[in-house]
Short mmCIF file of C-alpha atoms in Angstrom, two decimals:
data_model
loop_
_atom_site.label_atom_id
_atom_site.label_comp_id
_atom_site.label_asym_id
_atom_site.label_seq_id
_atom_site.Cartn_x
_atom_site.Cartn_y
_atom_site.Cartn_z
CA UNK A 1 -0.06 -0.05 0.02
CA UNK A 2 2.83 2.50 0.64
CA UNK A 3 4.30 1.86 -2.37
CA UNK A 4 1.04 2.65 -4.23
CA UNK A 5 0.80 5.76 -2.66
CA UNK A 6 4.32 6.77 -3.12
CA UNK A 7 3.73 5.88 -7.00
CA UNK A 8 0.68 8.37 -6.38
CA UNK A 9 2.81 11.13 -5.41
CA UNK A 10 5.28 10.69 -8.06
CA UNK A 11 3.07 10.70 -10.50
CA UNK A 12 1.44 13.70 -8.99
CA UNK A 13 4.56 15.31 -9.48
CA UNK A 14 5.83 14.61 -12.56
CA UNK A 15 1.57 14.90 -13.97
CA UNK A 16 1.78 11.85 -15.22
CA UNK A 17 -1.97 11.38 -15.65
CA UNK A 18 -1.59 8.04 -16.81
CA UNK A 19 0.29 5.98 -14.32
CA UNK A 20 -2.66 6.54 -12.32
CA UNK A 21 -4.46 3.84 -14.86
CA UNK A 22 -1.53 1.95 -14.53
CA UNK A 23 -1.47 1.74 -10.91
CA UNK A 24 -4.62 -0.42 -10.87
CA UNK A 25 -5.24 -3.47 -12.91
CA UNK A 26 -9.09 -2.84 -12.79
CA UNK A 27 -8.32 0.39 -14.02
CA UNK A 28 -6.36 -1.19 -16.80
CA UNK A 29 -8.56 -4.02 -17.86
CA UNK A 30 -11.80 -1.75 -18.58
CA UNK A 31 -9.46 1.37 -20.06
CA UNK A 32 -10.06 3.32 -18.03
CA UNK A 33 -8.13 7.10 -18.71
CA UNK A 34 -7.38 10.27 -16.45
CA UNK A 35 -6.83 13.49 -17.22
CA UNK A 36 -7.00 16.91 -15.46
CA UNK A 37 -10.96 18.42 -16.05
CA UNK A 38 -9.99 21.37 -17.78
CA UNK A 39 -14.02 22.31 -17.74
CA UNK A 40 -14.84 25.94 -17.03
CA UNK A 41 -15.30 26.52 -13.61
CA UNK A 42 -13.37 23.01 -12.39
CA UNK A 43 -10.71 23.11 -9.28
CA UNK A 44 -7.14 23.14 -9.94
CA UNK A 45 -6.45 19.17 -9.26
CA UNK A 46 -9.71 18.17 -10.29
CA UNK A 47 -9.31 15.43 -12.38
CA UNK A 48 -11.65 13.85 -15.59
CA UNK A 49 -11.80 10.18 -15.87
CA UNK A 50 -12.73 8.46 -19.00
CA UNK A 51 -14.11 4.68 -19.93
CA UNK A 52 -14.23 4.00 -23.52
CA UNK A 53 -17.55 2.10 -24.63
CA UNK A 54 -16.34 -1.74 -25.68
CA UNK A 55 -18.97 -4.87 -26.52
CA UNK A 56 -18.06 -6.59 -23.27
CA UNK A 57 -19.12 -4.15 -21.03
CA UNK A 58 -22.55 -3.89 -21.54
CA UNK A 59 -25.15 -5.44 -19.07
CA UNK A 60 -27.88 -7.41 -21.22
CA UNK A 61 -26.76 -9.03 -24.13
CA UNK A 62 -28.44 -7.19 -26.96
CA UNK A 63 -29.94 -4.09 -24.98
CA UNK A 64 -26.29 -2.22 -25.75
CA UNK A 65 -26.64 -0.22 -22.15
CA UNK A 66 -23.63 -0.44 -19.88
CA UNK A 67 -23.64 -2.67 -16.89
CA UNK A 68 -24.61 -0.95 -13.95
CA UNK A 69 -22.03 -2.88 -11.60
CA UNK A 70 -19.90 -1.07 -14.00
CA UNK A 71 -21.05 2.21 -13.65
CA UNK A 72 -20.92 2.01 -10.05
CA UNK A 73 -17.35 0.79 -9.84
CA UNK A 74 -16.67 3.60 -12.21
CA UNK A 75 -17.86 5.85 -9.98
CA UNK A 76 -15.78 4.27 -6.95
CA UNK A 77 -12.68 4.25 -8.86
CA UNK A 78 -12.74 7.63 -10.03
CA UNK A 79 -13.55 8.43 -6.15
CA UNK A 80 -10.92 6.78 -5.31
CA UNK A 81 -8.54 8.28 -7.60
CA UNK A 82 -9.30 11.65 -7.01
CA UNK A 83 -8.97 11.90 -2.81
CA UNK A 84 -5.31 10.08 -3.42
CA UNK A 85 -4.52 12.76 -6.39
CA UNK A 86 -5.27 15.49 -3.67
CA UNK A 87 -2.45 13.98 -1.28
CA UNK A 88 -4.24 14.36 1.89
CA UNK A 89 -4.49 10.76 2.60
CA UNK A 90 -1.56 9.16 4.43
CA UNK A 91 -3.44 5.71 3.19
CA UNK A 92 -5.29 4.20 0.85
CA UNK A 93 -9.14 5.40 0.94
CA UNK A 94 -11.47 2.51 2.08
CA UNK A 95 -15.15 2.39 1.61
CA UNK A 96 -17.38 3.31 4.49
CA UNK A 97 -20.69 3.83 2.07
CA UNK A 98 -21.48 4.39 -1.41
CA UNK A 99 -24.70 5.33 -2.36
CA UNK A 100 -25.63 5.48 -6.69
CA UNK A 101 -28.33 6.90 -8.48
CA UNK A 102 -28.71 5.45 -11.64
CA UNK A 103 -30.23 8.27 -13.63
CA UNK A 104 -30.69 6.98 -17.41
CA UNK A 105 -29.17 4.43 -19.58
CA UNK A 106 -25.63 4.32 -20.56
CA UNK A 107 -25.74 4.24 -24.15
CA UNK A 108 -22.86 2.77 -26.70
CA UNK A 109 -20.58 5.88 -26.15
CA UNK A 110 -17.53 6.67 -24.01
CA UNK A 111 -18.48 7.76 -20.67
CA UNK A 112 -16.83 10.04 -18.77
CA UNK A 113 -16.59 10.76 -14.83
CA UNK A 114 -15.84 13.74 -12.59
CA UNK A 115 -15.79 13.77 -8.33
CA UNK A 116 -16.04 16.74 -6.07
CA UNK A 117 -14.63 15.56 -2.56
CA UNK A 118 -17.16 18.04 -0.53
CA UNK A 119 -15.57 17.59 2.71
CA UNK A 120 -12.41 15.97 3.91
CA UNK A 121 -11.14 15.44 7.38
CA UNK A 122 -8.34 13.87 9.39
CA UNK A 123 -10.52 10.35 8.96
CA UNK A 124 -13.32 10.53 6.54
CA UNK A 125 -13.54 12.20 2.95
CA UNK A 126 -17.04 12.94 1.72
CA UNK A 127 -17.33 12.70 -1.85
CA UNK A 128 -20.06 13.73 -5.26
CA UNK A 129 -19.11 11.57 -8.19
CA UNK A 130 -21.45 12.17 -11.49
CA UNK A 131 -20.72 9.97 -14.40
CA UNK A 132 -22.38 11.18 -18.23
CA UNK A 133 -21.82 10.54 -21.77
CA UNK A 134 -21.29 13.85 -24.18
CA UNK A 135 -23.16 16.46 -22.15
CA UNK A 136 -22.15 17.03 -18.94
CA UNK A 137 -25.44 18.43 -17.94
CA UNK A 138 -27.08 14.94 -18.29
CA UNK A 139 -25.53 12.62 -15.93
CA UNK A 140 -26.36 9.11 -16.55
CA UNK A 141 -25.53 8.11 -12.93
CA UNK A 142 -24.67 10.54 -9.48
CA UNK A 143 -23.00 8.96 -6.48
CA UNK A 144 -22.53 9.96 -3.01
CA UNK A 145 -19.64 8.12 -0.31
CA UNK A 146 -17.76 8.39 2.79
CA UNK A 147 -13.76 7.06 2.47
CA UNK A 148 -11.83 6.34 5.38
CA UNK A 149 -8.72 7.28 5.66
CA UNK A 150 -7.18 6.14 9.21
CA UNK A 151 -4.78 3.02 9.06
CA UNK A 152 -6.52 -0.10 8.64
CA UNK A 153 -6.81 -2.17 11.70
#
């Protein structure tokens, strides 16, 4: 775990966003990419994650819709990466709770995610995350979660 945190610090120092995807085998498997969020109004240090559409990521064969579990995992991963990128946690964030609202069907196109850390203390981070396709103002899923930032017992 310490090695992972050191890799995140090194990536942040070098502004190597692609390193964040390579650190997590799951992110590499589904093709998650990370870049700075250059949307107007985005805070410095805010990340934008993207996931390409692939046929093996659909939920029900023939529906063409992204699997709901995949969307949830994408938002969870984006939240953890954003907390790590902010650099205020000395430990790998662990989920306390994570609630997902599925707002509309995930279509056959690239999906994006952005995370806002609403509050971060010494022990817990409170995050809100959105996933969208094409139009950021029309999210396909939203999540709220709390992450524990203390060492595992």
